[in-house]
Short mmCIF file of C-alpha atoms in Angstrom, two decimals:
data_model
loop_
_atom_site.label_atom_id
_atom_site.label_comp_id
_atom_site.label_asym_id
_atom_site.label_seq_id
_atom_site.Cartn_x
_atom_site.Cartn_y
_atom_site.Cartn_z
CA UNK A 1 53.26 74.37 79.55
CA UNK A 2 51.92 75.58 75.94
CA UNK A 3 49.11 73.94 76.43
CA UNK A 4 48.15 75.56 80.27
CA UNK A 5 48.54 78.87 78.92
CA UNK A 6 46.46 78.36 76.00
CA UNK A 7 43.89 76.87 77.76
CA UNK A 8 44.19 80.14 80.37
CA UNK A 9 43.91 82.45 77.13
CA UNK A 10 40.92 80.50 75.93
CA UNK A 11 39.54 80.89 79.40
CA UNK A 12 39.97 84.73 79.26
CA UNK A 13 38.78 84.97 75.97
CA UNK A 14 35.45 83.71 77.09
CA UNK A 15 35.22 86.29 80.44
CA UNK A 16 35.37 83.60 82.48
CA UNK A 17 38.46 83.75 84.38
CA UNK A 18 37.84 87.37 86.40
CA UNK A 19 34.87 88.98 88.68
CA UNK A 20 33.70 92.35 87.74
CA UNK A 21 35.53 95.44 88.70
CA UNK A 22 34.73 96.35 92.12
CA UNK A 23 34.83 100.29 92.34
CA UNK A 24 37.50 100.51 94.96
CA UNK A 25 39.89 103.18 95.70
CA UNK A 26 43.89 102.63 96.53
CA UNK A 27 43.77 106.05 98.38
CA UNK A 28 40.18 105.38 101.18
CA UNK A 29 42.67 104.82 103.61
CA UNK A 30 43.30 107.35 106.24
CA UNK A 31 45.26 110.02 105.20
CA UNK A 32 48.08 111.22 106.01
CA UNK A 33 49.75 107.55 105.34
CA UNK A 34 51.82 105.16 108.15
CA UNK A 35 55.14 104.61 107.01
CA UNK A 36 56.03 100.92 107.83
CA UNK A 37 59.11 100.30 105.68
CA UNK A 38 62.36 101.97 105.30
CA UNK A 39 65.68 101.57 103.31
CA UNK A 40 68.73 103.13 105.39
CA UNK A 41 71.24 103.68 102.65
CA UNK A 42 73.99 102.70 104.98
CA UNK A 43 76.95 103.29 102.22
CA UNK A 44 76.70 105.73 99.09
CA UNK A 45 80.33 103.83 98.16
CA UNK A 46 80.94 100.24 96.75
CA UNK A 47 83.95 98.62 96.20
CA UNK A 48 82.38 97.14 93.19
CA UNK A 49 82.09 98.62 89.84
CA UNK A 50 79.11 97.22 88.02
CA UNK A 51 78.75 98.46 84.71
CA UNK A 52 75.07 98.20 85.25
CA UNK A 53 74.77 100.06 88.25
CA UNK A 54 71.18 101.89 88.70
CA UNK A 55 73.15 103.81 91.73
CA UNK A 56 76.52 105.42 89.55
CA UNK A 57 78.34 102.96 91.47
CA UNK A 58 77.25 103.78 94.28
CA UNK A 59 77.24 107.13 94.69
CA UNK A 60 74.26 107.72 93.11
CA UNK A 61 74.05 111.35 92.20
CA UNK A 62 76.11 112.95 95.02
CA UNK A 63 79.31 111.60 96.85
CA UNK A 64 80.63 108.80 98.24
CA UNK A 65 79.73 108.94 101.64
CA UNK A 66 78.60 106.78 105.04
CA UNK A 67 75.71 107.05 106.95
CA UNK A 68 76.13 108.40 110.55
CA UNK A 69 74.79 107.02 113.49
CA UNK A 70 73.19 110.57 114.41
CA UNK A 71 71.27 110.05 110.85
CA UNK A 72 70.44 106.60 111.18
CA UNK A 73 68.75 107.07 114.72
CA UNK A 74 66.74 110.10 113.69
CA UNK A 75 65.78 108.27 110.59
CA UNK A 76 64.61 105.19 112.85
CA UNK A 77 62.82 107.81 114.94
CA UNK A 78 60.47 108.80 112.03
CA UNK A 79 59.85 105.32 111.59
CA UNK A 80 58.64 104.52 114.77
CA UNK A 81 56.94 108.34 114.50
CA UNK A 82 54.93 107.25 111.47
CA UNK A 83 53.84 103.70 112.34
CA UNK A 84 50.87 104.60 114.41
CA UNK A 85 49.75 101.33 115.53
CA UNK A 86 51.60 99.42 113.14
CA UNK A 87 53.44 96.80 114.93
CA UNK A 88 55.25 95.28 112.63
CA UNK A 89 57.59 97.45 110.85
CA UNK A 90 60.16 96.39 107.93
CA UNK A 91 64.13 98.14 108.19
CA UNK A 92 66.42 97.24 104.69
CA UNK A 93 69.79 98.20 105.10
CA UNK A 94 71.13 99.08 101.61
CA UNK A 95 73.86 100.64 99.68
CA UNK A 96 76.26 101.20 97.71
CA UNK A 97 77.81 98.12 99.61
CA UNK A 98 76.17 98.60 103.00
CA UNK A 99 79.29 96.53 104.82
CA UNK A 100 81.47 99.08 103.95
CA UNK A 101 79.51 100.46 107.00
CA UNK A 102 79.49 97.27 108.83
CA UNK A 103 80.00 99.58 112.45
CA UNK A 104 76.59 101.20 111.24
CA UNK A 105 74.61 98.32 110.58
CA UNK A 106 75.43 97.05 114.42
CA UNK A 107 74.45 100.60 115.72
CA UNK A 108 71.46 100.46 113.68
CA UNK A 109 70.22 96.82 114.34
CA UNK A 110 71.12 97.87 118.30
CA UNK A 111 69.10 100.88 118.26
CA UNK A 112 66.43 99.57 116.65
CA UNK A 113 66.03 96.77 119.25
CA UNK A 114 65.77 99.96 122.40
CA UNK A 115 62.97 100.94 120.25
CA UNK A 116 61.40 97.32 119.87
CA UNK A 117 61.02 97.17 123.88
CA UNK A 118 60.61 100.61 124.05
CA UNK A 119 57.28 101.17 121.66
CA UNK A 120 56.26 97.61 121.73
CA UNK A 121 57.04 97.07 117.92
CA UNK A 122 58.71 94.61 115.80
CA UNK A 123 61.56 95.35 112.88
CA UNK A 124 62.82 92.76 110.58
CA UNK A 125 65.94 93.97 109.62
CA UNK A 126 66.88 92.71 106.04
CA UNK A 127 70.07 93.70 104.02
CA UNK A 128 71.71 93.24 100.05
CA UNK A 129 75.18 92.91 100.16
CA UNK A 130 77.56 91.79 96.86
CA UNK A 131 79.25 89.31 99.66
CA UNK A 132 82.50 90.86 99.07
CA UNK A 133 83.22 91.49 102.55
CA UNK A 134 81.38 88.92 103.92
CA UNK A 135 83.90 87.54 106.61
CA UNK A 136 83.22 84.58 108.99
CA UNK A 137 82.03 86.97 112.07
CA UNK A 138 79.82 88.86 109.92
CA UNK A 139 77.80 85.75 108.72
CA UNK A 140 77.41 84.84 111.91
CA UNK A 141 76.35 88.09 112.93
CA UNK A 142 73.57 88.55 109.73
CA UNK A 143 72.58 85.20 110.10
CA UNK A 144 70.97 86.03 113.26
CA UNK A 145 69.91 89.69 113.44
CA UNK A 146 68.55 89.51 109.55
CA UNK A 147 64.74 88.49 108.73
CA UNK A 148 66.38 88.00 104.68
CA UNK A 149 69.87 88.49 103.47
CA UNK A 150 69.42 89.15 99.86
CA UNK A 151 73.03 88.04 98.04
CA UNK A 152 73.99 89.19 94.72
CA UNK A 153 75.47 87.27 91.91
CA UNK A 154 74.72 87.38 88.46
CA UNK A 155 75.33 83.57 87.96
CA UNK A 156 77.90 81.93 85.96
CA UNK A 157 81.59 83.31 86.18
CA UNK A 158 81.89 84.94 82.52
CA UNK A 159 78.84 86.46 82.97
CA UNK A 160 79.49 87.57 86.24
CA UNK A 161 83.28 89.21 86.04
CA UNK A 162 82.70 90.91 82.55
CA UNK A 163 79.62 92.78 84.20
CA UNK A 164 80.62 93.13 87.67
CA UNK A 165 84.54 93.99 88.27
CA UNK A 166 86.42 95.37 91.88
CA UNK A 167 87.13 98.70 91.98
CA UNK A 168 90.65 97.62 91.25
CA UNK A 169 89.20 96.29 87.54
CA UNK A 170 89.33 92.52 88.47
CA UNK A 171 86.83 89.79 88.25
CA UNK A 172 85.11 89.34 91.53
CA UNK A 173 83.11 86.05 90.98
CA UNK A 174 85.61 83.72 92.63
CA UNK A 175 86.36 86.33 95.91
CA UNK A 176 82.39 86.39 95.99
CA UNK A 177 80.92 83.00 95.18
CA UNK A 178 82.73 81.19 98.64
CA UNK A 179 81.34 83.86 100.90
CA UNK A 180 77.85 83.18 99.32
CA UNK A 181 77.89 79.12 99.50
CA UNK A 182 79.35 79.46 103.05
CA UNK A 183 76.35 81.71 104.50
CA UNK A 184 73.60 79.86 102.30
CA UNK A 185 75.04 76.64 103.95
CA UNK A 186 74.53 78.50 107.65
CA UNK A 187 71.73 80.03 106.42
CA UNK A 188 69.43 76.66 106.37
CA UNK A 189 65.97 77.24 106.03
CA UNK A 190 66.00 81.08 106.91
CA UNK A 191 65.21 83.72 104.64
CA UNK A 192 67.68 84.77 101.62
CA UNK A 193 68.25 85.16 98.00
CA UNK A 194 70.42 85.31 95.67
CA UNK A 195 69.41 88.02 93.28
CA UNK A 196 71.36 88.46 89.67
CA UNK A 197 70.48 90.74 86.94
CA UNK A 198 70.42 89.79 83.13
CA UNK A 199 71.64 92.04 79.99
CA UNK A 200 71.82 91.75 76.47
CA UNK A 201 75.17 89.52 76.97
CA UNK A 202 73.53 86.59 78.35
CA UNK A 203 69.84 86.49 77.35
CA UNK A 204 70.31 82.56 77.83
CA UNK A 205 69.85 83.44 81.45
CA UNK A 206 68.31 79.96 82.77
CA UNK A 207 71.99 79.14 82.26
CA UNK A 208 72.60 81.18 85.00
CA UNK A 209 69.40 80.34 86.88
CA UNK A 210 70.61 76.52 86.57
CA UNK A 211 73.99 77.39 87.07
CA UNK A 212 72.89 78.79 90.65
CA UNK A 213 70.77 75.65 91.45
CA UNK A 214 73.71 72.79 90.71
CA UNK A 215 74.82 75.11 93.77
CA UNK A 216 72.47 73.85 95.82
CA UNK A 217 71.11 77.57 96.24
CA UNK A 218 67.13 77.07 96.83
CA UNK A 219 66.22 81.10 96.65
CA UNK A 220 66.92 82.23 93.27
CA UNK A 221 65.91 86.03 91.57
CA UNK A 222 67.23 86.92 88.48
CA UNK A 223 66.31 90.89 87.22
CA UNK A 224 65.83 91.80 83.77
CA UNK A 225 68.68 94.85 83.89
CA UNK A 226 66.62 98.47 83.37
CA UNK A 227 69.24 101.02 81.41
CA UNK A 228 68.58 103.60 78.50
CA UNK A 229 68.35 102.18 75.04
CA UNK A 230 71.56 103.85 74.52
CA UNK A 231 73.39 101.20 77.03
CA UNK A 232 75.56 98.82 75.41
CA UNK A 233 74.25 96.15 77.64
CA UNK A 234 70.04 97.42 77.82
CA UNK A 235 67.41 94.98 76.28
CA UNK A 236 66.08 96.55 73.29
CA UNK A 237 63.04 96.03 71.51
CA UNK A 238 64.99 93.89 69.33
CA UNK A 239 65.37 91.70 72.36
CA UNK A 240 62.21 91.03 73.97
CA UNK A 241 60.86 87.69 72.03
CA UNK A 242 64.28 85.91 72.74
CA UNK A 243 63.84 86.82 76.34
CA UNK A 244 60.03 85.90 76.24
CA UNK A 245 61.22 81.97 74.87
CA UNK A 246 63.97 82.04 77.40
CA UNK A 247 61.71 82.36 80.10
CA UNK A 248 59.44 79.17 78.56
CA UNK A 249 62.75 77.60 78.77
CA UNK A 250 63.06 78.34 82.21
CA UNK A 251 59.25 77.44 83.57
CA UNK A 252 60.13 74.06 81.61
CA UNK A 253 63.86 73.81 83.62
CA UNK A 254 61.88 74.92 87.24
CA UNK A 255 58.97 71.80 86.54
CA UNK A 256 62.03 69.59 85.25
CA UNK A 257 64.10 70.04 88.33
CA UNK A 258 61.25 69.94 90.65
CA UNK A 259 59.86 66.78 89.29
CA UNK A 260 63.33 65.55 90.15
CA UNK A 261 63.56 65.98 93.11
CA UNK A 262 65.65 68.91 92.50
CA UNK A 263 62.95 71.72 94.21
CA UNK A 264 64.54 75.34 94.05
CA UNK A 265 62.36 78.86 93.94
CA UNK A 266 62.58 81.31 91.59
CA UNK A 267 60.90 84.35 92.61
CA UNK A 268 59.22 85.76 89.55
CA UNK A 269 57.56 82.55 89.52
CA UNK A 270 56.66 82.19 93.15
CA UNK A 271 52.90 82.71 93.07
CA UNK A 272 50.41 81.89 95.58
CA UNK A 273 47.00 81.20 94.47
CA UNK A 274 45.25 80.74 97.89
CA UNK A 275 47.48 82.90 100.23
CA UNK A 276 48.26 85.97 98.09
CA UNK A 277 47.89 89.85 99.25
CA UNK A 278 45.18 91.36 100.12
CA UNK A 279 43.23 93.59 97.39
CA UNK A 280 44.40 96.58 98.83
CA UNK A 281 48.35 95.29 98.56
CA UNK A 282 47.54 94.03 95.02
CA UNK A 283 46.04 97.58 94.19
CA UNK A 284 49.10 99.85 95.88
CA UNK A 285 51.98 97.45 95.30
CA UNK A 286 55.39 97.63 97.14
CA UNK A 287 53.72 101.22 98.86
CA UNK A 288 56.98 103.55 97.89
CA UNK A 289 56.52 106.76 98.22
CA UNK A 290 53.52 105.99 100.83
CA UNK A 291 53.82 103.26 103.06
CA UNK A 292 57.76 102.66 102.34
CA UNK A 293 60.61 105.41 102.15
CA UNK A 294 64.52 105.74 101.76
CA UNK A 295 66.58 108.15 103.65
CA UNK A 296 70.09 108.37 102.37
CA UNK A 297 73.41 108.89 104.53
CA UNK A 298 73.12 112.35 104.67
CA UNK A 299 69.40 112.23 106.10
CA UNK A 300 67.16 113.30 102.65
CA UNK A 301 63.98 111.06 102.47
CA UNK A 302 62.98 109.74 99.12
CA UNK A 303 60.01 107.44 97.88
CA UNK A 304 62.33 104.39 97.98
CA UNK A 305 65.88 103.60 96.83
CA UNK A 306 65.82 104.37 93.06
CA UNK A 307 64.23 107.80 93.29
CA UNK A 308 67.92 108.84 95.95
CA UNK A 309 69.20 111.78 94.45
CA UNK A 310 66.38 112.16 91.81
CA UNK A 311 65.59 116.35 91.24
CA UNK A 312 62.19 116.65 92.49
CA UNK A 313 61.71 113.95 94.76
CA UNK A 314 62.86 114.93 98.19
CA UNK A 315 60.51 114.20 100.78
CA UNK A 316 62.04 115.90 103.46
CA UNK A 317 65.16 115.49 105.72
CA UNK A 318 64.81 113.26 109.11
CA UNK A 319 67.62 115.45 111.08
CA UNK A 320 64.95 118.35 110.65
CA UNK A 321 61.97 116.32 111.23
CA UNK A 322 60.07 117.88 108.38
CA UNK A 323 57.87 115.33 105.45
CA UNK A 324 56.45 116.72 102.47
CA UNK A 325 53.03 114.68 102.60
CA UNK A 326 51.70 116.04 99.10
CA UNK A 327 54.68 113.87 97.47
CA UNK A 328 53.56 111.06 99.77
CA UNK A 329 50.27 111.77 98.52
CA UNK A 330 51.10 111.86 94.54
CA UNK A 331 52.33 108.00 95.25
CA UNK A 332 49.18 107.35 97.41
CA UNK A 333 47.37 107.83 94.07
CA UNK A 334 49.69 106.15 91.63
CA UNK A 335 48.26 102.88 91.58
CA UNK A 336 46.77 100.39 88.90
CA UNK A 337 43.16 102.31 89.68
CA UNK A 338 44.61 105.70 88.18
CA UNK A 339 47.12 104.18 85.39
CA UNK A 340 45.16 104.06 82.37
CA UNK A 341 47.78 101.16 80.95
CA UNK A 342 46.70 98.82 84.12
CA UNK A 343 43.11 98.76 83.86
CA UNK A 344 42.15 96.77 80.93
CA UNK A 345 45.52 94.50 81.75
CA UNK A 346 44.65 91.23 82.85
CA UNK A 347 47.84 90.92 84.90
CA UNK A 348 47.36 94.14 87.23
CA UNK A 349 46.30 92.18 90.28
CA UNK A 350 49.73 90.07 90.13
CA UNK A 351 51.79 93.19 89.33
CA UNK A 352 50.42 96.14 91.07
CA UNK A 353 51.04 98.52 88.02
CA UNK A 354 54.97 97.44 87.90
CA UNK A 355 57.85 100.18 89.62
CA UNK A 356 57.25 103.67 89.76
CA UNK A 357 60.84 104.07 89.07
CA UNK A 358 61.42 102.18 86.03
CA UNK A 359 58.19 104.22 85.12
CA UNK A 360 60.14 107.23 85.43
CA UNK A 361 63.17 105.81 84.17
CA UNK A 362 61.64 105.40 80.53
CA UNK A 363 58.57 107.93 80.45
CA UNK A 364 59.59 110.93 83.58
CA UNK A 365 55.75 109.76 84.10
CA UNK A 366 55.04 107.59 87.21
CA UNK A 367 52.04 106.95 86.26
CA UNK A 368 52.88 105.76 82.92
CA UNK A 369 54.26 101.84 83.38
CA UNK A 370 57.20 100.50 81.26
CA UNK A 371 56.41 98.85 77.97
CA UNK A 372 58.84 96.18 78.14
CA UNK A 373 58.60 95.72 81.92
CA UNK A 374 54.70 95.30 81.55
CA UNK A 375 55.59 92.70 78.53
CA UNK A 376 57.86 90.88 81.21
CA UNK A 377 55.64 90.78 83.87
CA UNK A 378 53.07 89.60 82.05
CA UNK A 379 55.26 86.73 79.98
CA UNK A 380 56.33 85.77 84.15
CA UNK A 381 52.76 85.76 85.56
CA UNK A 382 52.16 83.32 82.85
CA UNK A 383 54.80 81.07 83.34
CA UNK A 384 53.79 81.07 87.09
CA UNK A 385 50.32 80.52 86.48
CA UNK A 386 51.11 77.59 84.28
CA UNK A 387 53.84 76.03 87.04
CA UNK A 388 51.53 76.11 89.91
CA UNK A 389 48.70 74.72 87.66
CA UNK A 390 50.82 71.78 86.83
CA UNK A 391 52.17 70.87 90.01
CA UNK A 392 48.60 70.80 91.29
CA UNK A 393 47.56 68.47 88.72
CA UNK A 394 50.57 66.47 89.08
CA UNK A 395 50.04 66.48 93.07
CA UNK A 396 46.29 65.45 92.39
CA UNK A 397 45.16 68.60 94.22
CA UNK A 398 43.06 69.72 91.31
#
């Protein structure tokens, strides 16, 4: 692996790895901007207590509260509004613990089908859930409405139950872990992940990442954790080169396994060389703010499910039909074009320019990328770069 990436640095070095910048522009596209993805906050309440929590728990910075079906069909309305000929439309139904709300996510899924064969579109309906409440009928019942169930579990049981307890204070690795291995097992070949987050208490995380695959869990994301510097469990400066060997440690685990037989994805190293995103995708990235908004359970649209609740971002309410398409125009132009960090990085094209919300997270400045994050991103695109080279050589495709 050591060897690929210095071999892709020498490469680099010598300008011969990249084409010339073409002079294109994120923001040619016709304005004002389709919307073609939406989180439904379903639940501002959890019935976890992660210490981690990006969302307060939850509640984010209001109160505990369920979405409506009133809100979620007017918020489904704008969707199909905003889509102009977009047929294929994305709907994530998020929380808080969105099967707190389980009546809601039935209403919403059954809506949004009247409006399928009504307008002639398509929506993939994808949800996150902790698994808590994942009962028998409700597997069955996400295993076939769901394009991807995204599952979350932070990997091995210490790890897990110090960082994320019941609302009652208890561990909830062993209530959760069953109801995960029981829908993976229906699952088969569909869509899912299961999606953990690291801190500073277990920066050995391909433990965890190996811990998942003995599972036999083949969809694997595991989230560096984004907190102040003041959090006892943020990654500090002090932590970045032990996380930057850990992930060598893991590329090396992903090729072992795989070479054994063993195959299992993790998604920061999922990279496709031949059937990636278009330029325009590569330039805008994951489109919040633009082509993707959140609308929480009281009907206030923001650019996407971090920014809930943030001062300053409302984009408008969807049970008063009114948008505020300057904000959806100050996203249009955040993109790795008009960041000043992104343009002499080598790694923008794989990245996008990283999360407008961990951007304002750490600088109030969404133009102004993470340090750390970019350092991870980078370290990953490396790692993926050097696993895909490998397996072609080993598969005698090179």
């Amino acid at each position: 692996m050591h060897e690929v990436l210095a071999e892709f640095e020498q490469l680099r070095n010598l300008g011969m790895l990249y084409t010339k910048e073409h002079a294109y522009k994120a923001n040619e596209q016709t304005y004002p901007q389709i919307i073609k993805a939406m989180c439904l906050h379903v639940a501002h309440d959890c019935n976890l207590r992660c210490k981690y929590c990006f969302a307060s728990t939850g509640k984010f910075k209001g109160e505990r509260m369920l979405m409506q079906m009133d809100v979620a069909k007017a918020a489904l309305d704008l969707l199909i509004a905003r889509s102009g000929t977009r047929k294929n439309l994305e709907v994530d139904l998020f929380g808080g613990e969105p099967l707190l709300n389980f009546a809601a996510v039935e209403g919403i899924v059954s809506y949004g089908r009247q409006l399928e064969k009504q307008y002639g579109k398509v929506i993939r309906f994808t949800i996150t859930t902790n698994a808590l409440d994942l009962t028998a009928e409700r597997m069955s019942y996400l295993n076939k409405e769901m394009h991807n169930v995204v599952l979350s579990l932070d990997g091995r049981k210490s790890v897990h139950d110090e960082l994320r307890p019941t609302a009652s204070g208890s561990g909830s690795f062993e209530k959760i872990l069953p109801n995960i291995l029981a829908f993976v097992a229906m699952r088969g070949e569909k869509e899912y992940y299961v999606r953990g987050t690291f801190t500073n208490r277990n920066l050995d995380f391909t433990q965890d990442v190996k811990f998942l695959s003995e599972l036999c869990i083949k969809q694997i994301s595991l989230e560096p954790v984004v907190l102040p510097t003041s959090s006892p469990y943020a990654i500090r400066t002090e932590h970045i080169s032990t996380v930057l060997e850990e992930y060598d440690r893991l590329s090396e685990f992903v090729l072992k396994s795989r070479n054994a037989g063993k195959w299992f994805n993790f998604f920061h190293f999922m990279l496709d060389l031949e059937n990636g995103p278009c330029l325009h995708k590569r330039i805008i990235g994951c489109g919040a703010g633009t082509e993707y908004v959140a609308v929480t359970p009281d009907g206030d649209i923001y650019p996407c499910h971090q920014f809930a609740d943030e001062p300053g971002f409302k984009m408008g309410n969807v049970l008063t039909a009114d948008f505020n398409d300057s904000l959806q125009q100050t996203f249009n132009e955040c993109n790795i074009r008009t960041k000043e960090e992104c343009k002499a990085c080598w790694a923008k094209y794989f990245c996008s320019g990283g999360c407008a919300a961990n951007a304002w997270k750490s600088n109030h400045n969404i133009n102004l990328p993470d340090k750390t994050a970019c350092i991870f991103e980078r370290k990953r695109t490396e790692c993926a770069l050097g696993i895909n080279v490998l397996e072609k050589l080993n598969s005698n495709k090179v």
